[in-house]
PDB file of C-alpha atoms and ligand atoms in Angstrom:
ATOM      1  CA  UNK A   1     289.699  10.333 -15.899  1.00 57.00           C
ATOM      2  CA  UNK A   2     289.095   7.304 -13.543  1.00 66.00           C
ATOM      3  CA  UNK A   3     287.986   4.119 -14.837  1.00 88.00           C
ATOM      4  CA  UNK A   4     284.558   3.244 -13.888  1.00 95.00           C
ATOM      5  CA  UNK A   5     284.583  -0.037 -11.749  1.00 97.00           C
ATOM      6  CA  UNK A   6     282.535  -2.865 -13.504  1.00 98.00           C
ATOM      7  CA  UNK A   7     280.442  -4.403 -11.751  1.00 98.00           C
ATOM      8  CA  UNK A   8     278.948  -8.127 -12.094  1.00 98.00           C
ATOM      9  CA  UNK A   9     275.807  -9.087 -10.178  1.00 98.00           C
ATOM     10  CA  UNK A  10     274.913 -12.954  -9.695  1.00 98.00           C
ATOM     11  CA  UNK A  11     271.144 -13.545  -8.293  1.00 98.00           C
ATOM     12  CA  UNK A  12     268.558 -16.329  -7.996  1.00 97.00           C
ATOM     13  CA  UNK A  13     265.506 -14.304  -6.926  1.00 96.00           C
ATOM     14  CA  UNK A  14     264.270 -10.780  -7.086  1.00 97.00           C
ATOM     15  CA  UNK A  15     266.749  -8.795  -7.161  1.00 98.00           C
ATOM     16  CA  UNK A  16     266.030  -5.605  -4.682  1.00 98.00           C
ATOM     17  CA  UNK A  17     270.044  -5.179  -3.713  1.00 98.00           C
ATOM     18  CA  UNK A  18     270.749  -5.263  -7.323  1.00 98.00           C
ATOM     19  CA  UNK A  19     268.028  -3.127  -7.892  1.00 98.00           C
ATOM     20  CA  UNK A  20     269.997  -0.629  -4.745  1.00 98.00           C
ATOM     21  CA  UNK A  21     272.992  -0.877  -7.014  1.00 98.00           C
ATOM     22  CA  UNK A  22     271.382   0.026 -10.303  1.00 98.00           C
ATOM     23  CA  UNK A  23     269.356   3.253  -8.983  1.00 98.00           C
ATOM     24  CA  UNK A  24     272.690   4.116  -6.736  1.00 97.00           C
ATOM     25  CA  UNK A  25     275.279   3.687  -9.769  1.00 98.00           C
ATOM     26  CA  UNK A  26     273.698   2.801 -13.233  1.00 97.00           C
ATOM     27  CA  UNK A  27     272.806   6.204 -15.202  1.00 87.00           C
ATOM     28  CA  UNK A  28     274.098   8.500 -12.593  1.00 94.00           C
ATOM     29  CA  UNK A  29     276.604  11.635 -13.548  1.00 94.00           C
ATOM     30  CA  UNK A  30     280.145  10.949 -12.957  1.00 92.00           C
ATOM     31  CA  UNK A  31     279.397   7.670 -11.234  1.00 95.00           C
ATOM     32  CA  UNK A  32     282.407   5.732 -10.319  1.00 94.00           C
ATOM     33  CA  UNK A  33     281.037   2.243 -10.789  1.00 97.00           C
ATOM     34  CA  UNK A  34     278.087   0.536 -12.670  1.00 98.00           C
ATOM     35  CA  UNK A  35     276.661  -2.997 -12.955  1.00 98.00           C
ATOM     36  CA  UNK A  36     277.651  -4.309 -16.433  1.00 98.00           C
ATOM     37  CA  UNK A  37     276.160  -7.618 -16.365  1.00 98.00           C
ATOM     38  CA  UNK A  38     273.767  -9.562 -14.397  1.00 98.00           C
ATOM     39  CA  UNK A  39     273.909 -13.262 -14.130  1.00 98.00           C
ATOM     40  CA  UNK A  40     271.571 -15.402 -13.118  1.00 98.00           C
ATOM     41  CA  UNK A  41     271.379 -18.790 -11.334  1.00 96.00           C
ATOM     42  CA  UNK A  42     268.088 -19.430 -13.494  1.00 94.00           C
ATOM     43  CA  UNK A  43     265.443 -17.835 -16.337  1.00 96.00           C
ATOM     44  CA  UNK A  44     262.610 -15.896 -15.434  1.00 97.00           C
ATOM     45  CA  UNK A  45     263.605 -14.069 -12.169  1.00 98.00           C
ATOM     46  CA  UNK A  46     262.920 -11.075 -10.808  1.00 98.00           C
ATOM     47  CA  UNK A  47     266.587  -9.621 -11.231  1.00 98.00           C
ATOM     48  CA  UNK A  48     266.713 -10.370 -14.767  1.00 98.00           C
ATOM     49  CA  UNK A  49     263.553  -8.667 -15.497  1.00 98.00           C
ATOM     50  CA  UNK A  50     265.164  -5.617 -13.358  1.00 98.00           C
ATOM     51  CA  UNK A  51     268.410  -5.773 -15.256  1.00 98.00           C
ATOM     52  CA  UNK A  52     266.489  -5.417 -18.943  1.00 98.00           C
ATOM     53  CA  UNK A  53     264.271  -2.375 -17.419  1.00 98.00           C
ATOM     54  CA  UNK A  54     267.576  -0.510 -16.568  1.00 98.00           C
ATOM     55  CA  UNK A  55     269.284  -1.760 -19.385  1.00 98.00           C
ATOM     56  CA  UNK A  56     272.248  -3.684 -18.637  1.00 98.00           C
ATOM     57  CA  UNK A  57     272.833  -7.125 -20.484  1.00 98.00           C
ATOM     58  CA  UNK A  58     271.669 -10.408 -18.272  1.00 98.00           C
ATOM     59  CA  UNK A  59     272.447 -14.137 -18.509  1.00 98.00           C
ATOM     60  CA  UNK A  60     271.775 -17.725 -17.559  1.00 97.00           C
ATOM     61  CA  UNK A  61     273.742 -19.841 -15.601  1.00 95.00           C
ATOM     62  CA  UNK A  62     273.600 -23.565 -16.803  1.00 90.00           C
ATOM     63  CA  UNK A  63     271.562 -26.094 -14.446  1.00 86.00           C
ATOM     64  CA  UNK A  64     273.297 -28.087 -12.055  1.00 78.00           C
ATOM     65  CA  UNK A  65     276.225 -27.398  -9.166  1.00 72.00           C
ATOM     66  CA  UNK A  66     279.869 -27.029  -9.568  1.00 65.00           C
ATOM     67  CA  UNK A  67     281.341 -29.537 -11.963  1.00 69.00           C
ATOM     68  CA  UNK A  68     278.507 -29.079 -14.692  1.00 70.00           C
ATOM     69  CA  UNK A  69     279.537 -26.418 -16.666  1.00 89.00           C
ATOM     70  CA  UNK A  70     279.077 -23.673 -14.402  1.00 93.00           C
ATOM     71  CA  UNK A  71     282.569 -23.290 -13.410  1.00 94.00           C
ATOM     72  CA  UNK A  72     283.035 -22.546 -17.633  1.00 95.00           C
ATOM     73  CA  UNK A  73     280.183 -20.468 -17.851  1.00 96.00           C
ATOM     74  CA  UNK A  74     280.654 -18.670 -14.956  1.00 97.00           C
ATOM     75  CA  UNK A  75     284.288 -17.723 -16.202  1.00 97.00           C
ATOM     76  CA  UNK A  76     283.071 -16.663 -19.551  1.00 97.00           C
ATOM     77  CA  UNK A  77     279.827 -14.536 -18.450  1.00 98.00           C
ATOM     78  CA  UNK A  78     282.213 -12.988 -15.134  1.00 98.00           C
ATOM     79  CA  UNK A  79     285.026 -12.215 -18.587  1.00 98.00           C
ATOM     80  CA  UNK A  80     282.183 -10.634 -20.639  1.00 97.00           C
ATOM     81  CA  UNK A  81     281.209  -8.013 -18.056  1.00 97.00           C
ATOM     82  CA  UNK A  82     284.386  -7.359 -17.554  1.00 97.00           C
ATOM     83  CA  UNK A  83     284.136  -7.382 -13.675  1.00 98.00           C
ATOM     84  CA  UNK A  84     286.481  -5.593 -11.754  1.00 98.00           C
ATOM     85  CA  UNK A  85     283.580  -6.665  -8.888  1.00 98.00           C
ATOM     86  CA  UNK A  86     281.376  -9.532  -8.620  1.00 98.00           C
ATOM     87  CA  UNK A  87     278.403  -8.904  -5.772  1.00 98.00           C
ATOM     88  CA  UNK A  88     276.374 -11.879  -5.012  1.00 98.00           C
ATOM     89  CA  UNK A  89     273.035 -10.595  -4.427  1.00 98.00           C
ATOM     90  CA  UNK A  90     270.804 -13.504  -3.415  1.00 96.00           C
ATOM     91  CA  UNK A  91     273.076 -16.560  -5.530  1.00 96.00           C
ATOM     92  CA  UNK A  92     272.136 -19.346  -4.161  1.00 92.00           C
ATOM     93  CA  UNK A  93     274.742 -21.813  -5.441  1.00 92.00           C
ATOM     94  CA  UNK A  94     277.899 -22.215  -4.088  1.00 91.00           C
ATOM     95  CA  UNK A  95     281.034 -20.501  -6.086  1.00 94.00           C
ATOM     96  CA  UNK A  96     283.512 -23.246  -7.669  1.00 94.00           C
ATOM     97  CA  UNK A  97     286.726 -22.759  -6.316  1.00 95.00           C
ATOM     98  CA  UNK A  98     289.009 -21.932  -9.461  1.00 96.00           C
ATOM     99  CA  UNK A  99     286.445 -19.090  -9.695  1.00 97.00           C
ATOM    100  CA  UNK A 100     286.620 -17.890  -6.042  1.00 97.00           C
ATOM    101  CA  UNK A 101     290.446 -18.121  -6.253  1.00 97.00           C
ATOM    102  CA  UNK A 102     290.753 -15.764  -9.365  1.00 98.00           C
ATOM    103  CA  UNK A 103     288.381 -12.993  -7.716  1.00 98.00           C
ATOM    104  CA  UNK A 104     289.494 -13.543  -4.518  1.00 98.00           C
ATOM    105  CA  UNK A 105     289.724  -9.902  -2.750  1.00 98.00           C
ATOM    106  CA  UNK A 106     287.408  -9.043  -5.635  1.00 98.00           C
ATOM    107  CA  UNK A 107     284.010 -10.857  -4.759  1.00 98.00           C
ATOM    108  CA  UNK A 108     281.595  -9.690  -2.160  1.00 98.00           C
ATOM    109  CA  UNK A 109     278.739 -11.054  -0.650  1.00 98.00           C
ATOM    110  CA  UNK A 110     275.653 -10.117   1.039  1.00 98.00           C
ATOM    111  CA  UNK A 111     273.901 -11.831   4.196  1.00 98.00           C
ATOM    112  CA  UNK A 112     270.625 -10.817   5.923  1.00 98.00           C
ATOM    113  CA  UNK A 113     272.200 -11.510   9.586  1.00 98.00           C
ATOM    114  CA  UNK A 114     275.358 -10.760  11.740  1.00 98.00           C
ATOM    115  CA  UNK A 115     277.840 -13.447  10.525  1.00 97.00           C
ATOM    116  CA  UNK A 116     279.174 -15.516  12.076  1.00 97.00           C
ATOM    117  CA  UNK A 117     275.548 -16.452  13.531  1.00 97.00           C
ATOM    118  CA  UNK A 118     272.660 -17.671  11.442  1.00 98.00           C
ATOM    119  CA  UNK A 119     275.012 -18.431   8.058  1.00 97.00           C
ATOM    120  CA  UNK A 120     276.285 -21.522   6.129  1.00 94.00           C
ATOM    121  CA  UNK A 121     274.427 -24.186   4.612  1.00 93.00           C
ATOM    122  CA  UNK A 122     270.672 -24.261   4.510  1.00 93.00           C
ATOM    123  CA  UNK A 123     270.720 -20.465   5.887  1.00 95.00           C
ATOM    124  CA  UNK A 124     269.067 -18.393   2.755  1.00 94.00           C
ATOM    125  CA  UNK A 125     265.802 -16.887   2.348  1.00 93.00           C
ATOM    126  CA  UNK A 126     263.648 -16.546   5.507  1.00 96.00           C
ATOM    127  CA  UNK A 127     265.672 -19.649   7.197  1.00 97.00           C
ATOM    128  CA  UNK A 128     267.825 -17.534   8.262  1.00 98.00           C
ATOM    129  CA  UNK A 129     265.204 -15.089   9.882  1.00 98.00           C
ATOM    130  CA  UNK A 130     262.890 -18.088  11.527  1.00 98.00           C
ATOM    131  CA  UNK A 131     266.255 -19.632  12.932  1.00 98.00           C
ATOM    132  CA  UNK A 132     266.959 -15.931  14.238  1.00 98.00           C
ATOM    133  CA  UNK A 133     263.499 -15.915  15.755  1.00 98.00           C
ATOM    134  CA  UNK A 134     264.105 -19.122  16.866  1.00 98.00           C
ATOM    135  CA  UNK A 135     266.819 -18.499  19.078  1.00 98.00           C
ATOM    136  CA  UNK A 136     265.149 -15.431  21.006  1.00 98.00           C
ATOM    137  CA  UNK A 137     267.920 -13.056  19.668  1.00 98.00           C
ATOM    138  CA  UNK A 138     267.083  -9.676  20.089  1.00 98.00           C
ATOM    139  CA  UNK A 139     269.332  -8.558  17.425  1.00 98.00           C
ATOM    140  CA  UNK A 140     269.978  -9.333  14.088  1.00 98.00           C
ATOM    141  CA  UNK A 141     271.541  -7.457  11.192  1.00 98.00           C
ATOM    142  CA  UNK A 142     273.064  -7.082   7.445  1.00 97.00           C
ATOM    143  CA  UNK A 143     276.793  -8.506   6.461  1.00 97.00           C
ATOM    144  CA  UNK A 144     279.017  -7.735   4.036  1.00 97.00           C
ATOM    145  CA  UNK A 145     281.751 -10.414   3.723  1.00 98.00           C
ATOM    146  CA  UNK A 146     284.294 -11.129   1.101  1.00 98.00           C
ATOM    147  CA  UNK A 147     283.247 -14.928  -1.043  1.00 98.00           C
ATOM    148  CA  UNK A 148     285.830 -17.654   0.006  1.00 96.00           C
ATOM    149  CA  UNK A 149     285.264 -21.386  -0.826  1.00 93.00           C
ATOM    150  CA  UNK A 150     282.570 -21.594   1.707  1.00 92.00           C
ATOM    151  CA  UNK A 151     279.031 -20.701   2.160  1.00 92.00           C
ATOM    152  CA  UNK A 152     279.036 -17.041   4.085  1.00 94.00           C
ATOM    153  CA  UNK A 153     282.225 -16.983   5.591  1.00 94.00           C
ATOM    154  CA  UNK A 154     285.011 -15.285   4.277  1.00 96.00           C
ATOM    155  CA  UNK A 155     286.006 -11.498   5.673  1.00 97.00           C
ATOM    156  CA  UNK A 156     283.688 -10.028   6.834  1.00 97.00           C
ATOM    157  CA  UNK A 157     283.679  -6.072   5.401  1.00 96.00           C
ATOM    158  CA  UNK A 158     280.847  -4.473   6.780  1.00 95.00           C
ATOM    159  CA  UNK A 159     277.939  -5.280   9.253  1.00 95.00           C
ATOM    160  CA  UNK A 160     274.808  -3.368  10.542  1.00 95.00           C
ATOM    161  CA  UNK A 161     272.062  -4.192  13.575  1.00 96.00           C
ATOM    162  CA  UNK A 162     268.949  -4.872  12.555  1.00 97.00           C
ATOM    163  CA  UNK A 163     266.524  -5.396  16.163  1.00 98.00           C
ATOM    164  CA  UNK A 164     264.543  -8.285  16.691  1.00 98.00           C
ATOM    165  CA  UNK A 165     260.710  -6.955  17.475  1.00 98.00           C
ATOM    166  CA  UNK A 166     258.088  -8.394  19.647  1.00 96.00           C
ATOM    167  CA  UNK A 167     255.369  -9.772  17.445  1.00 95.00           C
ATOM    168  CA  UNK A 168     257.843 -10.329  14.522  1.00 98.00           C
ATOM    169  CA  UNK A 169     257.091 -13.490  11.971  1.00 98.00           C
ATOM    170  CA  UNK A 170     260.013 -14.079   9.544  1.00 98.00           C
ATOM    171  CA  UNK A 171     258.299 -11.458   6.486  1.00 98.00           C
ATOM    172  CA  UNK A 172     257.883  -8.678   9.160  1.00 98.00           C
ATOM    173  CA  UNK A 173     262.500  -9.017  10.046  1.00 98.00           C
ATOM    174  CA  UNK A 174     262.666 -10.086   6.406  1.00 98.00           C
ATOM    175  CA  UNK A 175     261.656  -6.689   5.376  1.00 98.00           C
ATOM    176  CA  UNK A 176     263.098  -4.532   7.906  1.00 98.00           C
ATOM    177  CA  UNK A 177     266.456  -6.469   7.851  1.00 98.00           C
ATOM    178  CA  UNK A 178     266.040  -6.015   3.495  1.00 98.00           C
ATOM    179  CA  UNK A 179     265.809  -2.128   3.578  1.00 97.00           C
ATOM    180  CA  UNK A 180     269.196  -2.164   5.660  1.00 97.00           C
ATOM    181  CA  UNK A 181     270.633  -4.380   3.103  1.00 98.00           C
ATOM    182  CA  UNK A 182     269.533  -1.677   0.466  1.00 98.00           C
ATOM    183  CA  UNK A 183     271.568   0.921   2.706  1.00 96.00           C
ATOM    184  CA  UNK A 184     274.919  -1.162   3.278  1.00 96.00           C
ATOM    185  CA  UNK A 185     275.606  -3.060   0.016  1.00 97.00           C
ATOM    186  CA  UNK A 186     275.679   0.555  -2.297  1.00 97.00           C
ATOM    187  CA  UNK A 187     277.953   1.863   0.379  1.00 95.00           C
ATOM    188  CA  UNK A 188     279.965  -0.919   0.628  1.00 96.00           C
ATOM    189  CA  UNK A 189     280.293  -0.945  -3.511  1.00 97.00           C
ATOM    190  CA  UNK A 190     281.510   2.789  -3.323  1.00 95.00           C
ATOM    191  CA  UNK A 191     283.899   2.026  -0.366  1.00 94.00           C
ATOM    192  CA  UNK A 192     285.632  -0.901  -3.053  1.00 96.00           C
ATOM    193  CA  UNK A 193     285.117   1.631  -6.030  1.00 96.00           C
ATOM    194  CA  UNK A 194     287.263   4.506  -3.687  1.00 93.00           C
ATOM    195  CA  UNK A 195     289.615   1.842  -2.614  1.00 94.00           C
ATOM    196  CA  UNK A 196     288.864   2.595   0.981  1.00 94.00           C
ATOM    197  CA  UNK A 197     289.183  -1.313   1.964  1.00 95.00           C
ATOM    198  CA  UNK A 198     290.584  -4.419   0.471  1.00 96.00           C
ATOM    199  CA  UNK A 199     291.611  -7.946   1.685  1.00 97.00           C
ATOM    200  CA  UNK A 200     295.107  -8.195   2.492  1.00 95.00           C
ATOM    201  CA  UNK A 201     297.315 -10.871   2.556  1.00 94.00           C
ATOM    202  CA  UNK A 202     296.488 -12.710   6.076  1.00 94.00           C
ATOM    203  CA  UNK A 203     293.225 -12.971   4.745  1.00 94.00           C
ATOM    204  CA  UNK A 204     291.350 -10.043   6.653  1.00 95.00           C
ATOM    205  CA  UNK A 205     289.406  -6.737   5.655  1.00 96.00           C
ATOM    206  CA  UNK A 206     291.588  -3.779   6.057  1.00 94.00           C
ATOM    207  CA  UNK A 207     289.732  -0.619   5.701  1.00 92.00           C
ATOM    208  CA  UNK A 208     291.256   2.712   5.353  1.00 85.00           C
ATOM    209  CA  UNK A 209     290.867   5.002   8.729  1.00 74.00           C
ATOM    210  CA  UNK A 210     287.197   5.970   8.980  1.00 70.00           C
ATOM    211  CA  UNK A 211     286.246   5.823   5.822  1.00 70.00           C
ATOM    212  CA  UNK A 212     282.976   4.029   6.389  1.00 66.00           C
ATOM    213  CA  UNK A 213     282.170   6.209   9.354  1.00 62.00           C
ATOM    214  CA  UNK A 214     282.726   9.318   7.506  1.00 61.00           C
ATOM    215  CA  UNK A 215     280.953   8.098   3.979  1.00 61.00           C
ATOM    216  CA  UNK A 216     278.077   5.404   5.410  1.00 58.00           C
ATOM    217  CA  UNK A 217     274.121   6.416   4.846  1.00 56.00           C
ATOM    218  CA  UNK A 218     271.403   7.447   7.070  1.00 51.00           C
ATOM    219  CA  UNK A 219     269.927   4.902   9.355  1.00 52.00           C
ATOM    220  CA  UNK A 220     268.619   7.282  11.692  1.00 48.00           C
ATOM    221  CA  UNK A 221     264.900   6.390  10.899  1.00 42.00           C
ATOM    222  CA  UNK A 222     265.478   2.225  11.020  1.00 43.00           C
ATOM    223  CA  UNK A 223     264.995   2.200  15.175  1.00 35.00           C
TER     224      UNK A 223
HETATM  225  C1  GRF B 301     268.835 -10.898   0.581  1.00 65.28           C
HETATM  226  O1  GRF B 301     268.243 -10.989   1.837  1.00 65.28           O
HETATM  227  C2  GRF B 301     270.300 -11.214   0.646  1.00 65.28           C
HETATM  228  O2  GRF B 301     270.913 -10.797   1.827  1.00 65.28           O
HETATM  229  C3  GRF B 301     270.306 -12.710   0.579  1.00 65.28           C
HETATM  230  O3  GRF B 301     269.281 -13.026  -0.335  1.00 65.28           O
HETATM  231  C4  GRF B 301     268.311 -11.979  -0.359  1.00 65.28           C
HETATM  232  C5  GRF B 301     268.204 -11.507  -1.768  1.00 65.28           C
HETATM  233  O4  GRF B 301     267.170 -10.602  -1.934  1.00 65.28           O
HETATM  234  N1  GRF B 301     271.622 -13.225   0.261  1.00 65.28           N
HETATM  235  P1  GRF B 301     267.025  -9.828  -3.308  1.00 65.28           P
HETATM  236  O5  GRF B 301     266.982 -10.847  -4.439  1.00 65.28           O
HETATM  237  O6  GRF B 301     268.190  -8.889  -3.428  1.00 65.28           O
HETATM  238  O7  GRF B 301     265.724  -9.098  -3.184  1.00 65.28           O
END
C-alpha cells in the first residue's frame, strides 16, 4: 500500500485553506494524504481551533522573526509531523533559509492574486486586494507557488482568474478570490500527493502532461 503523504500546515489567521485540506483529505477512505500537524505563527487563532475540532495535533511558533528561535522550532515541529509537505496557508512570517533549503521542492505556498503582480512584502491580507483595486485590474486570481527565500516568489505551480467586479470593496474580491483558493490548494495537494509535478533542477515547475487539466475541480459556477 502507498504511504500517505504528511502533510504540515503553517497559519497566522483563520485557517479556511487548511480547513479545504482537512474536509478534502483528513478522515476520508483511502485518502492519499492528510494534514498531521498544524503550526502556528501565534496562540489563539482560528486554524488552531480548526485543527483541535478535526483532530490533528497543533503548535506554537516562538515570538519574534528568523534568528529567534524559530528557525529551531520550526525544524523540530516541521520533524514531528513528519512532513513530506509543508503548505503555508496564511504564514505570515518569512521562512529562514536553512529551513527553505531542506524542503525546497517540498514547500508550497498560497497567494490570493496572479503572481508575479500584487506579491512580496507588505502584500497579505486585503493589501493585496485594495492594491488590486487600486490599479483598475480587471482580473485577479489564486497562486500556487513553490516557498524560496523570498516573500511569494518561487515557482509558480498553479494559478486561477479570479474577475475584478464593478462595485467591488476589498471583502467583496476577498471572498470571491478565497472560495477559488478553497478549489486550487486541495487540488494542487493531490497533484504533489500523485506526483504529477515537482520542481526540477533549473528551478521551475514541471508538471506531468495534463494532469491538472484532466484532475482540476469545478469552477463553472465562479463567473
Ligand atoms: C489567504 O487569502 C491566503 O491566500 C493568504 O492568506 C489568506 C489566508 O486565509 N496567504 P485563511 O487563513 O486560509 O482563511
Amino acid at each position: 500500500m502507498k504511504d500517505v503523504l504528511k502533510i504540515a500546515v503553517l497559519a497566522s489567521g483563520s485557517g479556511t485553506n487548511l480547513q479545504a485540506l482537512l474536509d478534502r483529505f483528513n478522515g476520508v477512505p483511502d485518502s492519499s494524504a492528510r494534514v498531521s500537524r498544524v503550526i502556528a505563527s501565534r496562540a489563539g487563532i482560528g486554524a488552531l481551533a480548526r485543527a483541535e475540532v478535526a483532530g490533528v495535533p497543533g503548535a506554537v511558533l516562538p515570538a519574534g522573526d528568523a534568528g529567534t528561535g524559530l528557525q529551531a522550532a520550526l525544524f523540530a515541529e516541521l520533524d514531528v509531523a513528519e512532513a513530506d509537505l509543508v503548505v503555508l496557508a496564511g504564514f505570515l512570517k518569512l521562512i529562514p533559509v536553512p529551513v527553505v533549503s531542506a524542503y525546497r521542492g517540498r514547500m508550497i505556498n498560497i497567494h490570493p492574486a496572479l503572481l508575479p503582480a500584487f506579491g512580496g512584502p507588505g502584500m497579505f491580507g486585503r493589501h493585496v486586494h485594495e492594491a488590486v483595486l487600486r490599479s483598475g485590474a480587471r482580473v485577479t486570481g489564486v497562486t500556487v507557488h513553490f516557498v524560496d527565500e523570498e516573500y511569494d516568489h518561487g515557482a509558480i505551480i498553479a494559478q486561477w482568474p479570479v474577475p475584478v467586479l464593478s462595485g467591488d470593496d476589498a471583502e467583496r474580491l476577498a471572498a470571491r478570490v478565497l472560495e477559488v483558493e478553497h478549489r486550487v490548494l486541495p487540488a494542487v495537494v493531490l497533484g504533489f500527493a500523485e506526483g504529477a509535478f515537482e520542481l526540477d533542477p533549473i528551478g521551475d515547475c514541471r508538471w506531468r502532461d495534463r494532469w491538472f487539466a484532466g484532475n482540476t475541480f469545478n469552477m463553472e459556477s465562479e463567473v
